[in-house]
Coordinates of C-alpha atoms in Angstrom, one line a residue:
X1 CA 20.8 138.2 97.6
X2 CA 23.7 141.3 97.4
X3 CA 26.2 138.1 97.9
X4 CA 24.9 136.7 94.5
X5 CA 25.1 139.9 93.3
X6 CA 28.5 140.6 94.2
X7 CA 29.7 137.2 92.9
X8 CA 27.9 137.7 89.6
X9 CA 29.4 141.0 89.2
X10 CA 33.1 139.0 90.2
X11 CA 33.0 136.5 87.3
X12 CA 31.8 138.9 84.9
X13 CA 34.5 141.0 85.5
X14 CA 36.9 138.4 85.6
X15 CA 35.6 136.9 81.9
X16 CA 34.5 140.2 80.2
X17 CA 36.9 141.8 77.9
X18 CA 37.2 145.3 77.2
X19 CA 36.5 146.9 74.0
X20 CA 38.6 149.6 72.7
X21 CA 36.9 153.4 72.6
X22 CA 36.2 154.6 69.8
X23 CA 38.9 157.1 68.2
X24 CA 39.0 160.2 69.3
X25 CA 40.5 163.6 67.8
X26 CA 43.8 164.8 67.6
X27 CA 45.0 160.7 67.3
X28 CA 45.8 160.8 70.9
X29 CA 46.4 157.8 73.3
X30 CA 43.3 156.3 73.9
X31 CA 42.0 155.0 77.3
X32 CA 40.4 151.6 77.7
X33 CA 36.5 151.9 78.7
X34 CA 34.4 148.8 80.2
X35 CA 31.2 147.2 78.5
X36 CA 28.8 149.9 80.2
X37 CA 25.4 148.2 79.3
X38 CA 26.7 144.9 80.6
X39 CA 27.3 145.3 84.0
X40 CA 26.0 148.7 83.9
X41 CA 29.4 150.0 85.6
X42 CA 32.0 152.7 84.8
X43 CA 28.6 154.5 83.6
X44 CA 28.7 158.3 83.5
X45 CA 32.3 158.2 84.7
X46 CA 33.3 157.8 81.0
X47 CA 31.0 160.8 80.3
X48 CA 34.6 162.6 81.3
X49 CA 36.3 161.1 77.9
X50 CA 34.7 164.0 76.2
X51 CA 37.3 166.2 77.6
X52 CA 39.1 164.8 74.8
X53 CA 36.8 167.4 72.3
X54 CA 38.9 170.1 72.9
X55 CA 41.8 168.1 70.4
X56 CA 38.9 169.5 67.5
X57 CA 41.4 172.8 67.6
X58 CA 43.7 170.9 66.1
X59 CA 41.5 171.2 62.8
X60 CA 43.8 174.3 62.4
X61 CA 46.3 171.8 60.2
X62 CA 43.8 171.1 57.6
X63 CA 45.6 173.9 55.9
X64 CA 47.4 171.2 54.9
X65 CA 44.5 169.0 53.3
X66 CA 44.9 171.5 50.2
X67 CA 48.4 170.2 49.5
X68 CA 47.1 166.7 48.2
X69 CA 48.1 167.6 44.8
X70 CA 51.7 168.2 45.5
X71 CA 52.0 164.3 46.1
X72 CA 53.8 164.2 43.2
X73 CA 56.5 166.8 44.2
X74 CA 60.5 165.8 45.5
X75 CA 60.3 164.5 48.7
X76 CA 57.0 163.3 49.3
X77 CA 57.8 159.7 47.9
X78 CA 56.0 158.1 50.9
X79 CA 53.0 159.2 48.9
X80 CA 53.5 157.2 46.2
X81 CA 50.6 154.5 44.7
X82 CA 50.9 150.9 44.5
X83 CA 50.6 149.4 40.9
X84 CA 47.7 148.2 40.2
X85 CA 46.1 144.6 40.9
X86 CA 45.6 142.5 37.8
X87 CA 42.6 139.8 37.9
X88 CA 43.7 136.5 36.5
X89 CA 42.7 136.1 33.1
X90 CA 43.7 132.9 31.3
X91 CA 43.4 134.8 27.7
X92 CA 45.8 137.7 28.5
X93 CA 49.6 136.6 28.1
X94 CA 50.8 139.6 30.3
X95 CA 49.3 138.2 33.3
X96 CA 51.8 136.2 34.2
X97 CA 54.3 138.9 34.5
X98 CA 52.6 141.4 35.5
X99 CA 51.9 140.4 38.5
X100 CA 55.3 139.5 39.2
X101 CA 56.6 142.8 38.8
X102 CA 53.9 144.1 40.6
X103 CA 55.2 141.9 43.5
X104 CA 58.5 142.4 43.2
X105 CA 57.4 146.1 43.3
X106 CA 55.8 146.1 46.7
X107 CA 58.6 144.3 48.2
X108 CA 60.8 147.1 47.3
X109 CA 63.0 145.0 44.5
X110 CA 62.9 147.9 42.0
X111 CA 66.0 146.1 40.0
X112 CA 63.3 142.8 39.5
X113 CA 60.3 145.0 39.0
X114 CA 62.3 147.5 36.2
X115 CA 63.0 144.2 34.4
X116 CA 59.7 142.8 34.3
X117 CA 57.9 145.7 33.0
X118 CA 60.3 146.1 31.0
X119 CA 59.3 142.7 29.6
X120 CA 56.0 143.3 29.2
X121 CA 56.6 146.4 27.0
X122 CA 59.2 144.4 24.8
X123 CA 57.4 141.1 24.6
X124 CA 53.9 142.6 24.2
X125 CA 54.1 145.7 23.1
X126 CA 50.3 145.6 21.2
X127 CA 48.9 144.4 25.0
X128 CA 46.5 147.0 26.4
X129 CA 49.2 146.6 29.4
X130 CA 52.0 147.7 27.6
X131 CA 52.1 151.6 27.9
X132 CA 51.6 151.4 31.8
X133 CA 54.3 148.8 32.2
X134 CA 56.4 151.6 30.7
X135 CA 55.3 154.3 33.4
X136 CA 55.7 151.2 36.4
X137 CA 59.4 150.7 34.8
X138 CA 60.0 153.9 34.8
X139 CA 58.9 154.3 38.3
X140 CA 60.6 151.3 39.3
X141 CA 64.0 152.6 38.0
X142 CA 63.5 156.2 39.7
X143 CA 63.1 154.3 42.7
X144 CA 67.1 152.9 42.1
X145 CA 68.0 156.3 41.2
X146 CA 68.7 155.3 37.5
X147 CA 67.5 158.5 36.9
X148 CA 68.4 158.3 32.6
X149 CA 66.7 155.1 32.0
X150 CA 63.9 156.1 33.5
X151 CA 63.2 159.4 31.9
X152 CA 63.5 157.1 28.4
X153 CA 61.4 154.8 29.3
X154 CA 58.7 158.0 29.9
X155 CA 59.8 159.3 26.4
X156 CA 59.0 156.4 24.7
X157 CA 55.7 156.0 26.3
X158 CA 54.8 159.5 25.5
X159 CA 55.6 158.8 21.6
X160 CA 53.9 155.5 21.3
X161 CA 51.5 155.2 23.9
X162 CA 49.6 158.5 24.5
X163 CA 46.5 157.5 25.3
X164 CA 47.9 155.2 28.2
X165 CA 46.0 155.5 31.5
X166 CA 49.0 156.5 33.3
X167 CA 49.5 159.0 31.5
X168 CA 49.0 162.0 33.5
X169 CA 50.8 160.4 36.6
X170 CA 53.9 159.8 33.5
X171 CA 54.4 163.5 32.9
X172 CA 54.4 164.4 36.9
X173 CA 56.8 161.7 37.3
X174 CA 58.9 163.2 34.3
X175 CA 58.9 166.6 35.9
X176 CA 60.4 165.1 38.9
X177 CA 63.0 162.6 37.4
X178 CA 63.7 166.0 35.3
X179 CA 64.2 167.9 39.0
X180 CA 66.8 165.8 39.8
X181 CA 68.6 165.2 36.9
X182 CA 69.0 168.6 36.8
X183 CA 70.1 169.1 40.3
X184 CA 73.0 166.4 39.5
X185 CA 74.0 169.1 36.1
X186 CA 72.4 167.8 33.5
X187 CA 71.9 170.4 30.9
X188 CA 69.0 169.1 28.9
X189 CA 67.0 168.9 32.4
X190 CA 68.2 172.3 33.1
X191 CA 66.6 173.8 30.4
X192 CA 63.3 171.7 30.6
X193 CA 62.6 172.4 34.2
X194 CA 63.2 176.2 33.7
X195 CA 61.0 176.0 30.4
X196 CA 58.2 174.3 32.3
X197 CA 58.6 176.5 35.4
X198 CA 57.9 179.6 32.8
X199 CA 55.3 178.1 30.7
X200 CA 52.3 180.0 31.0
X201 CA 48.8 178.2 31.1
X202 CA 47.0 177.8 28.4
X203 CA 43.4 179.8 28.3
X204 CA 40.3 177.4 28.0
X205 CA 38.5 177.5 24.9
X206 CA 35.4 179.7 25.1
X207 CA 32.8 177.5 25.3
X208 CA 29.2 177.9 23.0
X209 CA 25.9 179.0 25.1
X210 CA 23.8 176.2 25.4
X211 CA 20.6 176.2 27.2
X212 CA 21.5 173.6 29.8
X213 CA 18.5 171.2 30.1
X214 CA 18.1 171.3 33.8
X215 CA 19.8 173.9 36.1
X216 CA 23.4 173.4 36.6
X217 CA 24.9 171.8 39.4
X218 CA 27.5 174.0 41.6
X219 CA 31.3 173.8 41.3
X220 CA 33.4 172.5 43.8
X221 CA 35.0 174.6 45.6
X222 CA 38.5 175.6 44.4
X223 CA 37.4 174.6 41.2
X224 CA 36.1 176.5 38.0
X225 CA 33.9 175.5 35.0
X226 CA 35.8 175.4 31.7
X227 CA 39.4 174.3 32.1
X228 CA 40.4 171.5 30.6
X229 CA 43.4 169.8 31.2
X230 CA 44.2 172.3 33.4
X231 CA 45.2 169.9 36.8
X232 CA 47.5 167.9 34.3
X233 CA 49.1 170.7 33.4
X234 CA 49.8 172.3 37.2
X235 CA 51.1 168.9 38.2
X236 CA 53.8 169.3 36.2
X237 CA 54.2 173.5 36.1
X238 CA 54.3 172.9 40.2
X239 CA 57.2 170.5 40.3
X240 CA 59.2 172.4 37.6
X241 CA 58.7 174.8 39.8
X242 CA 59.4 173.6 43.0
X243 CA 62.8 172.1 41.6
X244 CA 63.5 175.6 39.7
X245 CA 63.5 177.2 42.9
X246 CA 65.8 174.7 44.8
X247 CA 68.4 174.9 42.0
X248 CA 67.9 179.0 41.3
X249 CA 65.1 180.8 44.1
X250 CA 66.5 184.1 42.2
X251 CA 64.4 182.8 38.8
X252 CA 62.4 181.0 40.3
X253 CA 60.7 183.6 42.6
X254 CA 59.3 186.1 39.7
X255 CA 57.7 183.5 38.1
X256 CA 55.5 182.3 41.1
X257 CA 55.3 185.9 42.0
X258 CA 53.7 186.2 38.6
X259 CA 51.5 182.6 39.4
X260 CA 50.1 184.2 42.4
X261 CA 49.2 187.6 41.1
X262 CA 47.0 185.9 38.3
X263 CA 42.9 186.3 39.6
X264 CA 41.1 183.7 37.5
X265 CA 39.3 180.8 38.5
X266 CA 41.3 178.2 36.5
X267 CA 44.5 179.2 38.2
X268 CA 43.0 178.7 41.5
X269 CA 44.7 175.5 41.9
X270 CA 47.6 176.5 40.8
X271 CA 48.1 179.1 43.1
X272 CA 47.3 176.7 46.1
X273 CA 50.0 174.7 45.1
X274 CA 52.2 178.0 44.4
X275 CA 51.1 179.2 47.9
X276 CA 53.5 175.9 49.5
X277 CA 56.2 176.1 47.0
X278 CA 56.5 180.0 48.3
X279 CA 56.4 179.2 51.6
X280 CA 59.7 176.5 52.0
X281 CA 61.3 179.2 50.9
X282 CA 62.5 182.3 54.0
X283 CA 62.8 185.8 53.2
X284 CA 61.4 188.7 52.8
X285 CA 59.8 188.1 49.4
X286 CA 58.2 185.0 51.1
X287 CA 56.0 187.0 53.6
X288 CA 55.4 189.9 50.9
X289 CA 53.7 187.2 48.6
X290 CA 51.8 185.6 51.5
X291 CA 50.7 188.6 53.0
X292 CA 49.7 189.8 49.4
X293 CA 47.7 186.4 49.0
X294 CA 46.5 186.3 52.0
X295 CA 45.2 190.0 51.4
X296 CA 43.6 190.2 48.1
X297 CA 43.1 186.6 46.5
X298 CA 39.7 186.1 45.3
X299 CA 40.0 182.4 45.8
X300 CA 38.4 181.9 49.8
X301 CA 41.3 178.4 50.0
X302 CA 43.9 180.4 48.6
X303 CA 43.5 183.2 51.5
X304 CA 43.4 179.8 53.8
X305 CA 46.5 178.5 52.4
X306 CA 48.7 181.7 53.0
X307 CA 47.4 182.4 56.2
X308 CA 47.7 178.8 57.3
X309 CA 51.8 179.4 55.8
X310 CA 52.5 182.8 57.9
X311 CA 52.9 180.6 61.4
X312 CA 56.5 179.8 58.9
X313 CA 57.1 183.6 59.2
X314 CA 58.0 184.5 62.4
X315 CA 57.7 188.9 61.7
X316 CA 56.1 191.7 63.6
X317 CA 54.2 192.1 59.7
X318 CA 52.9 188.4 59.8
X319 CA 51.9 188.7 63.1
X320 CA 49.8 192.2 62.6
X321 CA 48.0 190.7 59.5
X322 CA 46.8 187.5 61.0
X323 CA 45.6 190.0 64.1
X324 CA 43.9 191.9 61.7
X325 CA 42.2 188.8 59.8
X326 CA 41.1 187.5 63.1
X327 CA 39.5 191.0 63.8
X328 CA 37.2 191.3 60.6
X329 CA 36.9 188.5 58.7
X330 CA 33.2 186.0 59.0
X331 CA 35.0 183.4 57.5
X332 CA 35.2 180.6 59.7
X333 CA 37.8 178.2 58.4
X334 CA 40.0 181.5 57.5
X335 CA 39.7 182.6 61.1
X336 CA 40.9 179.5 62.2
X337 CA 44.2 179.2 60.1
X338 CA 44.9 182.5 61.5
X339 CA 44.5 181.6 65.2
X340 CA 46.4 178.2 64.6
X341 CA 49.2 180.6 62.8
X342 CA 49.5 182.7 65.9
X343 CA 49.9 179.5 67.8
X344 CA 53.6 178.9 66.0
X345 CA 54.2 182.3 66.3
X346 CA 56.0 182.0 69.9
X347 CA 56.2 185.7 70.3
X348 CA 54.8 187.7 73.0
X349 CA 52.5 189.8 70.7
X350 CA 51.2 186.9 69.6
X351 CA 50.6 185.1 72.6
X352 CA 49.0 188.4 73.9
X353 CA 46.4 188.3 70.5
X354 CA 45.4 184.8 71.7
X355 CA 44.8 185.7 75.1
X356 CA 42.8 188.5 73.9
X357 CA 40.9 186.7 72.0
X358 CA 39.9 183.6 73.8
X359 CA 38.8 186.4 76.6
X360 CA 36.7 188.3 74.3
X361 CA 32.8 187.8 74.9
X362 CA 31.7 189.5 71.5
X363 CA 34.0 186.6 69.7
X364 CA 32.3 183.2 68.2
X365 CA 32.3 180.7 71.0
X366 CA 33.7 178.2 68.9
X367 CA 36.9 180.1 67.7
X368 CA 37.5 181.4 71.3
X369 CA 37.5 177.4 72.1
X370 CA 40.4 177.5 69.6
X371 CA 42.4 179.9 71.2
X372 CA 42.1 178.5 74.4
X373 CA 43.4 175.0 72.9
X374 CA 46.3 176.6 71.3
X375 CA 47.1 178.5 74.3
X376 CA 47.0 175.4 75.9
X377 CA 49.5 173.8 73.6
X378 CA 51.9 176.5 74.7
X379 CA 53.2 175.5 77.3
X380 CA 54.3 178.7 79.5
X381 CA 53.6 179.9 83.0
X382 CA 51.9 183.5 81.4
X383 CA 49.4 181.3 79.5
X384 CA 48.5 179.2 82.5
X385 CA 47.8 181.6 85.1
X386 CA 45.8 183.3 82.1
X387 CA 43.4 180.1 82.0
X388 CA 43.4 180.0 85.4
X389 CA 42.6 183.1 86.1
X390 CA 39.6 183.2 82.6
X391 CA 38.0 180.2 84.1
X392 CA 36.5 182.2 87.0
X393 CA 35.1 184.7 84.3
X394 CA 33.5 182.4 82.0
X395 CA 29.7 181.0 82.4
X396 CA 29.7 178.8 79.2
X397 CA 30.4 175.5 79.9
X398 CA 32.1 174.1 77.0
X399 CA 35.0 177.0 77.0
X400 CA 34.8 175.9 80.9
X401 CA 35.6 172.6 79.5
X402 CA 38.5 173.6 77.2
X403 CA 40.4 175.7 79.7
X404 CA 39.6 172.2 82.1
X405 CA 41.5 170.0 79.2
X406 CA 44.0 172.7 78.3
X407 CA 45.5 173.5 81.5
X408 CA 45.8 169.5 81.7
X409 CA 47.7 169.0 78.9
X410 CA 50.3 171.6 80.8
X411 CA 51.6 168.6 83.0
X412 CA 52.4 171.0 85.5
X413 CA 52.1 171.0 89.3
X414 CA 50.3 174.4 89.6
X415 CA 47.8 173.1 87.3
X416 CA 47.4 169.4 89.1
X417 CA 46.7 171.4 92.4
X418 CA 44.3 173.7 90.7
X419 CA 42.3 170.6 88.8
X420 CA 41.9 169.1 91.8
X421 CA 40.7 172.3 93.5
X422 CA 38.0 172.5 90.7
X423 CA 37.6 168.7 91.5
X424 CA 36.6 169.8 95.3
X425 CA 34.9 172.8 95.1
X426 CA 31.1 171.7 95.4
X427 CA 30.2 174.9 93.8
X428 CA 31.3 174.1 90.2
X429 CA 28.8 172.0 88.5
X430 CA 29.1 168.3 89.2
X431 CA 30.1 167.8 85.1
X432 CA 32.9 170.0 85.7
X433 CA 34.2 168.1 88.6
X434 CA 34.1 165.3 87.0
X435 CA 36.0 166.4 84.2
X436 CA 38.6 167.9 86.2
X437 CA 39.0 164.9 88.2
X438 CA 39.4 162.7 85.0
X439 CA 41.7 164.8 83.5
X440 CA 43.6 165.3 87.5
X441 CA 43.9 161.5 87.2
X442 CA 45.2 161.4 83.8
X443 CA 48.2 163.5 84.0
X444 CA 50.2 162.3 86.8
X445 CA 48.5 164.2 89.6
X446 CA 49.3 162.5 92.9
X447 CA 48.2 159.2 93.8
X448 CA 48.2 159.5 97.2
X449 CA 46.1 162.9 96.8
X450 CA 43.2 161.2 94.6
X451 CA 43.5 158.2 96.7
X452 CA 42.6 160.2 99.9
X453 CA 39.7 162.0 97.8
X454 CA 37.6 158.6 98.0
X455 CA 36.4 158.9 101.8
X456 CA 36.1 163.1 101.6
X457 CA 33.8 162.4 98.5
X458 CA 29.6 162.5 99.6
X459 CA 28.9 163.1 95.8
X460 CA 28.4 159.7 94.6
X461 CA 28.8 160.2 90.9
X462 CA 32.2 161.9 92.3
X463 CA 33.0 158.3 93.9
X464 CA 32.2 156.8 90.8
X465 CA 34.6 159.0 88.8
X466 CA 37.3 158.2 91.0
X467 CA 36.5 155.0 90.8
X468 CA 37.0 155.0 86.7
X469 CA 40.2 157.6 87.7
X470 CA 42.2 154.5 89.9
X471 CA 41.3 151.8 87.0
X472 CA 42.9 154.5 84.7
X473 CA 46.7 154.4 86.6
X474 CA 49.4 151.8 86.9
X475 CA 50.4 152.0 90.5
X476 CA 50.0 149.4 93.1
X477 CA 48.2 152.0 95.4
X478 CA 45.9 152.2 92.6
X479 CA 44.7 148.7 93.0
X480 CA 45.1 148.8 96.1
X481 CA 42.7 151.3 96.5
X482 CA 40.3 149.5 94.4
X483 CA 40.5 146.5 96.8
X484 CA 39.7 148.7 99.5
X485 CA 36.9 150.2 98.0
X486 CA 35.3 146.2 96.8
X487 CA 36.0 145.2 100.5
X488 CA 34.4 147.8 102.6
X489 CA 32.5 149.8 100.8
X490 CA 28.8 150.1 101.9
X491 CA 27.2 150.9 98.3
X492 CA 26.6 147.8 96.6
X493 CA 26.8 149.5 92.8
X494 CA 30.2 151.3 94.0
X495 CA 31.6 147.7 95.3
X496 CA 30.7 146.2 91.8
X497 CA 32.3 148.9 89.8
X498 CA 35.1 148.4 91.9
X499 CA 35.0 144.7 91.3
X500 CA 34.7 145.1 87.1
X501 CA 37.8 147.3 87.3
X502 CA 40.3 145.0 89.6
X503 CA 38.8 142.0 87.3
X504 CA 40.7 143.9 84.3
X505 CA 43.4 145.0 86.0
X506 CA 45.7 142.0 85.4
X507 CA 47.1 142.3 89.0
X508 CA 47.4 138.8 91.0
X509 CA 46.5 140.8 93.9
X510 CA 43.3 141.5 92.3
X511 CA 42.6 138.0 91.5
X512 CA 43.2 136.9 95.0
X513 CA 40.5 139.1 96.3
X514 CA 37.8 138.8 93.7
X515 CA 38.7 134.8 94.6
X516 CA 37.8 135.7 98.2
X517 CA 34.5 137.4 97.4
X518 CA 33.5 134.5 95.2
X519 CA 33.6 132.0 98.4
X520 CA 32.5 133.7 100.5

């Protein structure tokens, strides 16, 4: 009956594909895992994967999720939209071409594209198409650098076709075909970027009280009630000035100084957007203005953004202030940008802030897991002894855990020897074994090492880890310690999770011996 058994388990393995695991965070390589409910092998081994949760300090970098409206800025052309898709209609005569030009478009043959939009404007300029086809030219010919063309094309739409659906996304791309042109001389640009860069925002109209009919749903945050037109018009403020300040940072600089000492909610965008701009730029007025932001701005993303920025300044002052932050402040995402910031500080104070704080008891658990990431990340001898040293001090398992994946991701030999010493030691918890076995196996500790582990093992979950540990490496040893272990091995469950993993390891050896267990 355990010969059926075996055999079954044999040409399964040899016929079952593995499916990919699902992504996990921090868009790292991802392992291969076996179909667990199928043969009911590789089972808790995987339970090691969520190591991998430690990547969640890398939600440091949203910072940059508040930067989606600079799409439209220099630089950042890889952002661009695809025009549109059209729907066949047999009634529309602008059908035809446009979706050539959209085609022609995609495939990166702006000269083709320019021209047939251009058609479409010219041939049917009453079509409901034919102010978009304007802003596609347009875009079309700023993607060939004719720079001039382009900009008319945008002026003629704005005359004739002002209530075109494009639009807003015109007048963004105007500011930026205006950037350049004025960073090749041209006067006329010049003068309209620094204009635009100094244009104040208009103030909303004040609205009449109303007695709303049912109570009134809560703004978005970063957003305020009762400021119209207001994102249309920072699109293009923000790329005047973020061009104004590549041509001249000396006029440039008082005006965002100006954009970011404003307090209202309707310039709470703005000021996002003004926090970036500020920050590409090094000097000492940068990290006054970020430190003043990230001081006193009433808007809670704001403060975000400029901590977030100061990891770009690289001063005793910077460093000091996002100490303090991480001190006083309850806010959770702010706490965060400031321990990500002290990550890319790479100075000792800094480095000593983070150890600090991933050691302090009386911190949130969850931030101290964030320290211990970024400390991780860092990849000096100071910061591993430090995590070696803090594991034997901490009794919560999940910062156990992180200091485990951290000191992994290391990839030194210190660390191997110690993962594996946490691997042996049959006074950690068995989870933590496991964990530090996985993560042993994953990053290049020795072969012959973890290979010896098998017969020293009497935990049989910690057979079955290295089990999953051996399937997880490249080596010949590796199968050949998989073969041994389907050959000899006394525990019929162990032999078949052997068996699965040798049936997916595409190695002829491997299909030689599960051959042999099938006849015998």
């Amino acid at each position: 009956m355990q010969t059926m058994q075996l055999v079954a388990a044999v040409v399964m393995a040899m016929q079952q594909p593995v499916p990919p695991l699902p992504p996990l965070p921090g868009r790292f390589p991802i392992l291969v895992a076996p179909p667990v409910d199928a043969l009911m092998v590789a089972s808790d081994g995987l339970m090691a994967l969520q190591g991998l949760e430690g990547l969640a300090g890398l939600e440091g970098l949203e910072g940059m999720e508040g930067l989606a409206g600079l799409a439209r800025l220099d630089g950042l052309d890889a952002l661009d939209p695809e025009p549109p898709m059209v729907s066949q209609n047999a009634q529309d005569p602008t059908d035809s071409l446009w979706r050539a030009a959209r085609q022609a478009f995609n495939r990166g043959d702006y000269t083709s594209a320019a021209n047939l939009y251009g058609d479409v404007a010219r041939r049917y300029p009453s079509a409901a198409r034919a102010g978009d086809a304007l802003y596609w030219g347009a875009f079309a010919l700023y993607k060939n650098d004719d720079l001039d063309h382009a900009r008319s094309l945008l002026v003629t739409q704005q005359r004739q076709y002002s209530k075109a659906a494009t639009r807003r996304d015109a007048a963004a791309l105007f500011a930026r075909i205006q950037t350049a042109l004025a960073k090749q001389g041209d006067e006329e640009a010049m003068r309209w970027v620094t204009a635009h860069a100094q244009q104040p925002a208009q103030p909303a109209e004040p609205a009449e009280p109303a007695q709303p009919a049912q109570p009134a749903q809560p703004a978005q945050p970063g957003t305020s009630r009762g400021c119209p037109g207001e994102d249309d018009e920072d699109d293009v403020r923000v790329a005047a000035l973020n061009g104004l300040l590549q041509m001249d940072a000396g006029s440039a600089l008082p005006i965002l100084q100006k954009v970011l000492a404003r307090r209202d909610g309707c310039s709470a965008g703005l000021r996002r957007k003004a926090v970036f701009i500020i920050s590409q730029k090094r000097g000492s007025e940068t990290e006054n203005l970020l430190l003043d932001v990230a001081q006193h701005d009433p808007d809670s993303e704001v403060r975000q953004q400029a901590v977030f920025w100061l990891s770009q300044v690289p001063t005793d002052r910077a460093v000091g202030m996002l100490d303090s932050i991480l001190r006083t402040t309850d806010d959770e995402e702010l706490r965060e940008k400031a321990l990500f910031a002290l990550s890319q500080q790479h100075s000792p104070r800094a480095g000593q802030i983070l150890r600090g704080y991933a050691e302090n008891a009386n911190a949130p658990s969850d931030a101290r897991e964030k320290a211990i990431f970024w400390l991780g990340q860092q990849h000096s001898a100071e910061n591993a002894a430090f995590l070696r040293g803090l594991y034997g001090k901490l009794t919560d398992e999940d910062l156990k855990e992180k200091v485990i994946f951290s000191l992994s991701q290391m990839h030194d030999a210190d660390n191997n020897r110690w993962l594996m010493d946490i691997a042996l030691n049959e006074r950690e918890s068995t989870e933590m074994r496991k964990k530090a076995l996985f993560w042993a196996g994953q990053t290049g500790g020795d072969l012959a090492q973890l290979s010896g582990l098998y017969d020293r093992m009497q935990n049989r979950e910690m057979k079955e880890q290295l089990i999953f540990v051996y399937s997880q490496r490249h080596e010949p040893a590796a199968v050949d310690r998989l073969i041994q272990i389907a050959k000899t091995e006394q525990d019929k469950e162990l032999r078949k999770k052997a068996i699965f993993w040798l049936g997916q390891s595409h190695d002829p050896r491997a299909a030689q011996i599960l051959l042999e267990i099938i006849n015998q």
